[in-house]
Amino acid sequence: GAGVSQSPSNKVTEKGKDVELRCDPISGHTALYWYRQSLGQGLEFLIYFQGNSAPDKSGLPSDRFSAERTGGSVSTLTIQRTQQEDSAVYLCASSLGTNTRLTEAFFGQGTRLTVV
Amino acid sequence: SQQGEEDPQALSIQEGENATMNCSYKTSINNLQWYRQNSGRGLVHLILIRSNEREKHSGRLRVTLDTSKKSSSLLITASRAADTASYFCATDWRSEGGGNKLTFGTGTQLKVEL
């Protein structure tokens, strides 16, 4: 596709269940980011993939959160044993970034996660 | 944290007026970017200014960057109701781990009234 695609758009899950969020970046973009945004708040950095380098996981809030990027393309963000405080919009973005310069980021429409 | 602080948090103006938003950050940057967000979903890139640039224009947008003060401003001239949105600054900077990051400020909610 032409843009960053995220699925699902909305996800309602019961507390304690695991969820998997998917991001399909723009073809050829080497940099991929995950952010979390709570209602009315700014974007909280979660994790960053750049090419074949080790991902920067410094923003993951707990060990319940993990992310993978397979083949340098599609990424999945997994949240295990979800808690109500995990409810937020999860945004994925990709860019043509290199190791020294990050260009403009293109965002998906996000996944709104609600933990009940 | 490199996360930027934006000021004001909320801004309400009349159509036709200019809107100015400010962003401050903490460490040296490669570039600074401004984004717009409607309805709490995906962000749209507006403009990028490199660390060696001081001012940049794009249509009704004017961005300034003062690296000595670690601050930037976004000016929207002749605002329209359609400019109502949240605006975020984002900094591209080299983290302690050696990689580059793009981190976002807290955002300014702009409301343009008819």
PDB file of C-alpha atoms in Angstrom:
ATOM      1  CA  GLY A   1       0.000   0.000   0.000  1.00  0.00           C
ATOM      2  CA  ALA A   2       0.944   3.617  -0.292  1.00  0.00           C
ATOM      3  CA  GLY A   3       0.917   4.416   3.409  1.00  0.00           C
ATOM      4  CA  VAL A   4       1.573   2.869   6.786  1.00  0.00           C
ATOM      5  CA  SER A   5      -1.090   0.339   7.606  1.00  0.00           C
ATOM      6  CA  GLN A   6      -2.036  -0.711  11.121  1.00  0.00           C
ATOM      7  CA  SER A   7      -4.383  -3.436  12.218  1.00  0.00           C
ATOM      8  CA  PRO A   8      -6.721  -3.791  13.889  1.00  0.00           C
ATOM      9  CA  SER A   9      -8.138  -0.260  14.015  1.00  0.00           C
ATOM     10  CA  ASN A  10      -9.811  -0.980  17.302  1.00  0.00           C
ATOM     11  CA  LYS A  11      -9.311  -3.737  19.799  1.00  0.00           C
ATOM     12  CA  VAL A  12     -11.273  -4.426  22.957  1.00  0.00           C
ATOM     13  CA  THR A  13      -9.777  -7.074  25.182  1.00  0.00           C
ATOM     14  CA  GLU A  14     -10.311  -8.435  28.651  1.00  0.00           C
ATOM     15  CA  LYS A  15      -7.808  -7.704  31.359  1.00  0.00           C
ATOM     16  CA  GLY A  16      -5.180 -10.418  31.489  1.00  0.00           C
ATOM     17  CA  LYS A  17      -5.401 -11.407  27.837  1.00  0.00           C
ATOM     18  CA  ASP A  18      -2.559 -10.999  25.352  1.00  0.00           C
ATOM     19  CA  VAL A  19      -2.910  -8.759  22.302  1.00  0.00           C
ATOM     20  CA  GLU A  20      -0.917  -8.402  19.112  1.00  0.00           C
ATOM     21  CA  LEU A  21      -0.874  -5.206  17.098  1.00  0.00           C
ATOM     22  CA  ARG A  22       0.417  -5.129  13.547  1.00  0.00           C
ATOM     23  CA  CYS A  23       2.171  -2.452  11.523  1.00  0.00           C
ATOM     24  CA  ASP A  24       2.929  -2.629   7.816  1.00  0.00           C
ATOM     25  CA  PRO A  25       5.354   0.215   6.996  1.00  0.00           C
ATOM     26  CA  ILE A  26       5.931   1.951   3.701  1.00  0.00           C
ATOM     27  CA  SER A  27       8.015  -0.226   1.395  1.00  0.00           C
ATOM     28  CA  GLY A  28      11.668   0.721   1.508  1.00  0.00           C
ATOM     29  CA  HIS A  29      11.499   2.559   4.822  1.00  0.00           C
ATOM     30  CA  THR A  30      14.261   1.281   7.059  1.00  0.00           C
ATOM     31  CA  ALA A  31      13.142   3.006  10.253  1.00  0.00           C
ATOM     32  CA  LEU A  32      10.034   1.961  12.160  1.00  0.00           C
ATOM     33  CA  TYR A  33       8.705   3.369  15.430  1.00  0.00           C
ATOM     34  CA  TRP A  34       5.997   2.477  17.902  1.00  0.00           C
ATOM     35  CA  TYR A  35       4.441   5.130  20.110  1.00  0.00           C
ATOM     36  CA  ARG A  36       1.625   5.118  22.633  1.00  0.00           C
ATOM     37  CA  GLN A  37      -0.788   7.983  23.152  1.00  0.00           C
ATOM     38  CA  SER A  38      -3.243   8.214  25.990  1.00  0.00           C
ATOM     39  CA  LEU A  39      -6.290  10.428  25.634  1.00  0.00           C
ATOM     40  CA  GLY A  40      -5.301  14.060  25.291  1.00  0.00           C
ATOM     41  CA  GLN A  41      -1.634  13.339  25.870  1.00  0.00           C
ATOM     42  CA  GLY A  42       1.557  13.481  23.843  1.00  0.00           C
ATOM     43  CA  LEU A  43       3.251  10.563  22.145  1.00  0.00           C
ATOM     44  CA  GLU A  44       5.182   8.223  24.379  1.00  0.00           C
ATOM     45  CA  PHE A  45       8.100   6.550  22.620  1.00  0.00           C
ATOM     46  CA  LEU A  46       8.058   2.756  22.918  1.00  0.00           C
ATOM     47  CA  ILE A  47      10.529   1.165  20.510  1.00  0.00           C
ATOM     48  CA  TYR A  48      12.519   1.979  17.382  1.00  0.00           C
ATOM     49  CA  PHE A  49      13.860  -0.325  14.651  1.00  0.00           C
ATOM     50  CA  GLN A  50      16.527   0.865  12.228  1.00  0.00           C
ATOM     51  CA  GLY A  51      17.608  -1.507   9.480  1.00  0.00           C
ATOM     52  CA  ASN A  52      19.538  -4.468  10.831  1.00  0.00           C
ATOM     53  CA  SER A  53      20.641  -2.683  13.999  1.00  0.00           C
ATOM     54  CA  ALA A  54      19.502  -3.834  17.405  1.00  0.00           C
ATOM     55  CA  PRO A  55      16.199  -2.140  18.229  1.00  0.00           C
ATOM     56  CA  ASP A  56      16.045   0.653  20.769  1.00  0.00           C
ATOM     57  CA  LYS A  57      13.665  -0.777  23.354  1.00  0.00           C
ATOM     58  CA  SER A  58      14.264   1.886  25.968  1.00  0.00           C
ATOM     59  CA  GLY A  59      10.661   3.119  25.926  1.00  0.00           C
ATOM     60  CA  LEU A  60       8.900  -0.160  26.578  1.00  0.00           C
ATOM     61  CA  PRO A  61       7.088   0.354  29.909  1.00  0.00           C
ATOM     62  CA  SER A  62       7.391  -3.186  31.234  1.00  0.00           C
ATOM     63  CA  ASP A  63       8.468  -6.698  30.279  1.00  0.00           C
ATOM     64  CA  ARG A  64       4.881  -7.384  29.255  1.00  0.00           C
ATOM     65  CA  PHE A  65       5.598  -5.374  26.129  1.00  0.00           C
ATOM     66  CA  SER A  66       7.656  -6.728  23.231  1.00  0.00           C
ATOM     67  CA  ALA A  67       7.993  -6.013  19.544  1.00  0.00           C
ATOM     68  CA  GLU A  68       9.450  -7.711  16.528  1.00  0.00           C
ATOM     69  CA  ARG A  69      10.177  -6.632  13.028  1.00  0.00           C
ATOM     70  CA  THR A  70      10.430  -9.507  10.590  1.00  0.00           C
ATOM     71  CA  GLY A  71      12.486  -9.234   7.424  1.00  0.00           C
ATOM     72  CA  GLY A  72      12.916  -5.524   7.928  1.00  0.00           C
ATOM     73  CA  SER A  73       9.280  -4.926   7.086  1.00  0.00           C
ATOM     74  CA  VAL A  74       6.155  -5.820   9.075  1.00  0.00           C
ATOM     75  CA  SER A  75       6.283  -5.247  12.816  1.00  0.00           C
ATOM     76  CA  THR A  76       4.141  -6.641  15.609  1.00  0.00           C
ATOM     77  CA  LEU A  77       3.788  -5.157  19.072  1.00  0.00           C
ATOM     78  CA  THR A  78       2.714  -7.707  21.654  1.00  0.00           C
ATOM     79  CA  ILE A  79       1.278  -6.874  25.054  1.00  0.00           C
ATOM     80  CA  GLN A  80       0.985  -9.794  27.429  1.00  0.00           C
ATOM     81  CA  ARG A  81      -1.408  -9.976  30.359  1.00  0.00           C
ATOM     82  CA  THR A  82      -3.006  -6.657  29.466  1.00  0.00           C
ATOM     83  CA  GLN A  83      -3.904  -4.185  32.195  1.00  0.00           C
ATOM     84  CA  GLN A  84      -6.408  -1.353  32.127  1.00  0.00           C
ATOM     85  CA  GLU A  85      -3.595   1.205  32.085  1.00  0.00           C
ATOM     86  CA  ASP A  86      -2.514  -0.240  28.731  1.00  0.00           C
ATOM     87  CA  SER A  87      -5.617   1.310  27.164  1.00  0.00           C
ATOM     88  CA  ALA A  88      -4.418   3.874  24.638  1.00  0.00           C
ATOM     89  CA  VAL A  89      -3.920   4.481  20.939  1.00  0.00           C
ATOM     90  CA  TYR A  90      -0.830   2.705  19.646  1.00  0.00           C
ATOM     91  CA  LEU A  91       0.744   4.488  16.715  1.00  0.00           C
ATOM     92  CA  CYS A  92       3.268   3.123  14.264  1.00  0.00           C
ATOM     93  CA  ALA A  93       5.402   5.234  11.947  1.00  0.00           C
ATOM     94  CA  SER A  94       8.084   4.586   9.366  1.00  0.00           C
ATOM     95  CA  SER A  95      10.696   6.747   7.693  1.00  0.00           C
ATOM     96  CA  LEU A  96      13.616   6.623   5.304  1.00  0.00           C
ATOM     97  CA  GLY A  97      15.893   7.250   8.271  1.00  0.00           C
ATOM     98  CA  THR A  98      19.546   6.367   8.301  1.00  0.00           C
ATOM     99  CA  ASN A  99      21.732   5.916  11.324  1.00  0.00           C
ATOM    100  CA  THR A 100      22.655   9.596  11.325  1.00  0.00           C
ATOM    101  CA  ARG A 101      19.570  11.411  10.143  1.00  0.00           C
ATOM    102  CA  LEU A 102      15.906  10.724  10.565  1.00  0.00           C
ATOM    103  CA  THR A 103      13.658  12.078   7.871  1.00  0.00           C
ATOM    104  CA  GLU A 104       9.954  12.765   8.134  1.00  0.00           C
ATOM    105  CA  ALA A 105       7.926  10.004   9.689  1.00  0.00           C
ATOM    106  CA  PHE A 106       4.757   8.668   8.109  1.00  0.00           C
ATOM    107  CA  PHE A 107       2.155   7.508  10.575  1.00  0.00           C
ATOM    108  CA  GLY A 108      -0.501   4.859  10.446  1.00  0.00           C
ATOM    109  CA  GLN A 109      -3.979   5.587  11.776  1.00  0.00           C
ATOM    110  CA  GLY A 110      -3.258   3.753  14.973  1.00  0.00           C
ATOM    111  CA  THR A 111      -4.857   0.959  16.937  1.00  0.00           C
ATOM    112  CA  ARG A 112      -7.162   2.013  19.736  1.00  0.00           C
ATOM    113  CA  LEU A 113      -6.765  -0.553  22.483  1.00  0.00           C
ATOM    114  CA  THR A 114      -9.343  -0.767  25.243  1.00  0.00           C
ATOM    115  CA  VAL A 115      -8.762  -3.142  28.134  1.00  0.00           C
ATOM    116  CA  VAL A 116     -11.924  -3.905  30.082  1.00  0.00           C
TER     117      VAL A 116
ATOM    118  CA  SER B   1      14.236  12.709  28.697  1.00  0.00           C
ATOM    119  CA  GLN B   2      14.518  14.487  25.366  1.00  0.00           C
ATOM    120  CA  GLN B   3      10.782  14.943  25.114  1.00  0.00           C
ATOM    121  CA  GLY B   4       9.967  18.477  24.116  1.00  0.00           C
ATOM    122  CA  GLU B   5       7.799  20.827  26.055  1.00  0.00           C
ATOM    123  CA  GLU B   6       5.279  22.812  24.101  1.00  0.00           C
ATOM    124  CA  ASP B   7       3.740  26.072  24.959  1.00  0.00           C
ATOM    125  CA  PRO B   8       0.936  26.913  25.154  1.00  0.00           C
ATOM    126  CA  GLN B   9      -0.886  23.659  25.874  1.00  0.00           C
ATOM    127  CA  ALA B  10      -4.018  25.118  24.314  1.00  0.00           C
ATOM    128  CA  LEU B  11      -4.632  28.084  22.059  1.00  0.00           C
ATOM    129  CA  SER B  12      -7.920  29.543  20.852  1.00  0.00           C
ATOM    130  CA  ILE B  13      -7.970  32.220  18.166  1.00  0.00           C
ATOM    131  CA  GLN B  14     -10.298  33.748  15.598  1.00  0.00           C
ATOM    132  CA  GLU B  15     -10.125  32.849  11.949  1.00  0.00           C
ATOM    133  CA  GLY B  16      -7.691  35.107  10.131  1.00  0.00           C
ATOM    134  CA  GLU B  17      -5.419  35.610  13.137  1.00  0.00           C
ATOM    135  CA  ASN B  18      -1.935  34.163  13.400  1.00  0.00           C
ATOM    136  CA  ALA B  19      -1.161  31.263  15.719  1.00  0.00           C
ATOM    137  CA  THR B  20       2.238  30.797  17.337  1.00  0.00           C
ATOM    138  CA  MET B  21       3.348  27.652  19.134  1.00  0.00           C
ATOM    139  CA  ASN B  22       6.653  27.116  20.871  1.00  0.00           C
ATOM    140  CA  CYS B  23       8.730  24.041  21.564  1.00  0.00           C
ATOM    141  CA  SER B  24      11.722  23.582  23.837  1.00  0.00           C
ATOM    142  CA  TYR B  25      14.004  20.557  24.014  1.00  0.00           C
ATOM    143  CA  LYS B  26      16.949  19.350  26.038  1.00  0.00           C
ATOM    144  CA  THR B  27      19.868  17.985  24.021  1.00  0.00           C
ATOM    145  CA  SER B  28      21.586  18.570  20.681  1.00  0.00           C
ATOM    146  CA  ILE B  29      19.495  17.610  17.698  1.00  0.00           C
ATOM    147  CA  ASN B  30      19.944  16.651  14.044  1.00  0.00           C
ATOM    148  CA  ASN B  31      16.672  18.215  13.039  1.00  0.00           C
ATOM    149  CA  LEU B  32      13.329  19.300  14.429  1.00  0.00           C
ATOM    150  CA  GLN B  33      10.000  18.468  12.867  1.00  0.00           C
ATOM    151  CA  TRP B  34       6.435  19.679  13.321  1.00  0.00           C
ATOM    152  CA  TYR B  35       3.412  17.432  12.981  1.00  0.00           C
ATOM    153  CA  ARG B  36      -0.327  17.900  13.034  1.00  0.00           C
ATOM    154  CA  GLN B  37      -2.877  15.486  14.485  1.00  0.00           C
ATOM    155  CA  ASN B  38      -6.613  15.445  13.965  1.00  0.00           C
ATOM    156  CA  SER B  39      -8.979  13.485  16.176  1.00  0.00           C
ATOM    157  CA  GLY B  40      -6.298  11.624  18.136  1.00  0.00           C
ATOM    158  CA  ARG B  41      -5.197   9.386  15.291  1.00  0.00           C
ATOM    159  CA  GLY B  42      -2.299   9.413  12.839  1.00  0.00           C
ATOM    160  CA  LEU B  43       0.024  12.389  12.678  1.00  0.00           C
ATOM    161  CA  VAL B  44       0.834  14.239   9.480  1.00  0.00           C
ATOM    162  CA  HIS B  45       4.266  15.721   8.876  1.00  0.00           C
ATOM    163  CA  LEU B  46       4.223  19.486   8.269  1.00  0.00           C
ATOM    164  CA  ILE B  47       7.799  20.711   8.056  1.00  0.00           C
ATOM    165  CA  LEU B  48      11.377  19.746   8.952  1.00  0.00           C
ATOM    166  CA  ILE B  49      14.131  22.193   9.899  1.00  0.00           C
ATOM    167  CA  ARG B  50      17.743  21.047  10.141  1.00  0.00           C
ATOM    168  CA  SER B  51      20.007  22.000  12.998  1.00  0.00           C
ATOM    169  CA  ASN B  52      22.029  24.355  10.763  1.00  0.00           C
ATOM    170  CA  GLU B  53      18.943  26.217   9.581  1.00  0.00           C
ATOM    171  CA  ARG B  54      17.333  29.112  11.402  1.00  0.00           C
ATOM    172  CA  GLU B  55      14.096  29.643   9.540  1.00  0.00           C
ATOM    173  CA  LYS B  56      11.972  27.775   7.059  1.00  0.00           C
ATOM    174  CA  HIS B  57       8.715  28.524   5.264  1.00  0.00           C
ATOM    175  CA  SER B  58       6.075  26.304   3.734  1.00  0.00           C
ATOM    176  CA  GLY B  59       2.863  27.947   2.561  1.00  0.00           C
ATOM    177  CA  ARG B  60       1.258  29.596   5.600  1.00  0.00           C
ATOM    178  CA  LEU B  61       3.745  27.908   7.945  1.00  0.00           C
ATOM    179  CA  ARG B  62       6.895  29.528   9.265  1.00  0.00           C
ATOM    180  CA  VAL B  63       9.277  27.644  11.535  1.00  0.00           C
ATOM    181  CA  THR B  64      12.208  29.091  13.409  1.00  0.00           C
ATOM    182  CA  LEU B  65      14.943  27.242  15.253  1.00  0.00           C
ATOM    183  CA  ASP B  66      17.292  28.636  17.887  1.00  0.00           C
ATOM    184  CA  THR B  67      19.774  25.925  18.814  1.00  0.00           C
ATOM    185  CA  SER B  68      21.465  28.134  21.407  1.00  0.00           C
ATOM    186  CA  LYS B  69      18.180  28.344  23.313  1.00  0.00           C
ATOM    187  CA  LYS B  70      17.097  24.842  22.298  1.00  0.00           C
ATOM    188  CA  SER B  71      13.775  26.143  21.116  1.00  0.00           C
ATOM    189  CA  SER B  72      11.616  26.325  18.025  1.00  0.00           C
ATOM    190  CA  SER B  73       8.424  28.098  17.063  1.00  0.00           C
ATOM    191  CA  LEU B  74       5.714  27.324  14.555  1.00  0.00           C
ATOM    192  CA  LEU B  75       3.730  30.229  13.152  1.00  0.00           C
ATOM    193  CA  ILE B  76       0.539  29.644  11.194  1.00  0.00           C
ATOM    194  CA  THR B  77      -0.523  32.801   9.403  1.00  0.00           C
ATOM    195  CA  ALA B  78      -4.071  33.745   8.429  1.00  0.00           C
ATOM    196  CA  SER B  79      -5.518  30.788  10.305  1.00  0.00           C
ATOM    197  CA  ARG B  80      -8.593  28.932   9.124  1.00  0.00           C
ATOM    198  CA  ALA B  81     -11.134  26.825  10.956  1.00  0.00           C
ATOM    199  CA  ALA B  82      -9.628  23.798   9.198  1.00  0.00           C
ATOM    200  CA  ASP B  83      -6.342  24.430  11.035  1.00  0.00           C
ATOM    201  CA  THR B  84      -8.027  23.282  14.250  1.00  0.00           C
ATOM    202  CA  ALA B  85      -5.924  20.329  15.415  1.00  0.00           C
ATOM    203  CA  SER B  86      -3.158  19.343  17.806  1.00  0.00           C
ATOM    204  CA  TYR B  87       0.360  20.310  16.805  1.00  0.00           C
ATOM    205  CA  PHE B  88       3.473  18.484  17.971  1.00  0.00           C
ATOM    206  CA  CYS B  89       7.153  19.166  17.650  1.00  0.00           C
ATOM    207  CA  ALA B  90       9.511  16.200  17.329  1.00  0.00           C
ATOM    208  CA  THR B  91      13.269  16.105  17.710  1.00  0.00           C
ATOM    209  CA  ASP B  92      15.660  13.813  15.893  1.00  0.00           C
ATOM    210  CA  TRP B  93      18.566  13.308  18.277  1.00  0.00           C
ATOM    211  CA  ARG B  94      21.328  10.883  19.057  1.00  0.00           C
ATOM    212  CA  SER B  95      20.545   8.924  22.199  1.00  0.00           C
ATOM    213  CA  GLU B  96      23.025   7.688  24.785  1.00  0.00           C
ATOM    214  CA  GLY B  97      22.869   4.235  23.257  1.00  0.00           C
ATOM    215  CA  GLY B  98      24.266   5.624  20.018  1.00  0.00           C
ATOM    216  CA  GLY B  99      21.189   5.328  17.839  1.00  0.00           C
ATOM    217  CA  ASN B 100      18.971   8.130  16.618  1.00  0.00           C
ATOM    218  CA  LYS B 101      15.509   8.695  18.006  1.00  0.00           C
ATOM    219  CA  LEU B 102      12.491  10.758  17.077  1.00  0.00           C
ATOM    220  CA  THR B 103      10.718  11.900  20.209  1.00  0.00           C
ATOM    221  CA  PHE B 104       7.678  14.117  20.485  1.00  0.00           C
ATOM    222  CA  GLY B 105       6.628  17.044  22.601  1.00  0.00           C
ATOM    223  CA  THR B 106       3.468  17.296  24.621  1.00  0.00           C
ATOM    224  CA  GLY B 107       1.533  19.137  21.922  1.00  0.00           C
ATOM    225  CA  THR B 108      -0.495  22.319  21.533  1.00  0.00           C
ATOM    226  CA  GLN B 109      -4.227  22.076  20.946  1.00  0.00           C
ATOM    227  CA  LEU B 110      -5.200  24.801  18.520  1.00  0.00           C
ATOM    228  CA  LYS B 111      -8.797  25.853  18.044  1.00  0.00           C
ATOM    229  CA  VAL B 112      -9.642  28.332  15.310  1.00  0.00           C
ATOM    230  CA  GLU B 113     -13.085  29.817  15.671  1.00  0.00           C
ATOM    231  CA  LEU B 114     -15.198  31.370  12.955  1.00  0.00           C
TER     232      LEU B 114
END
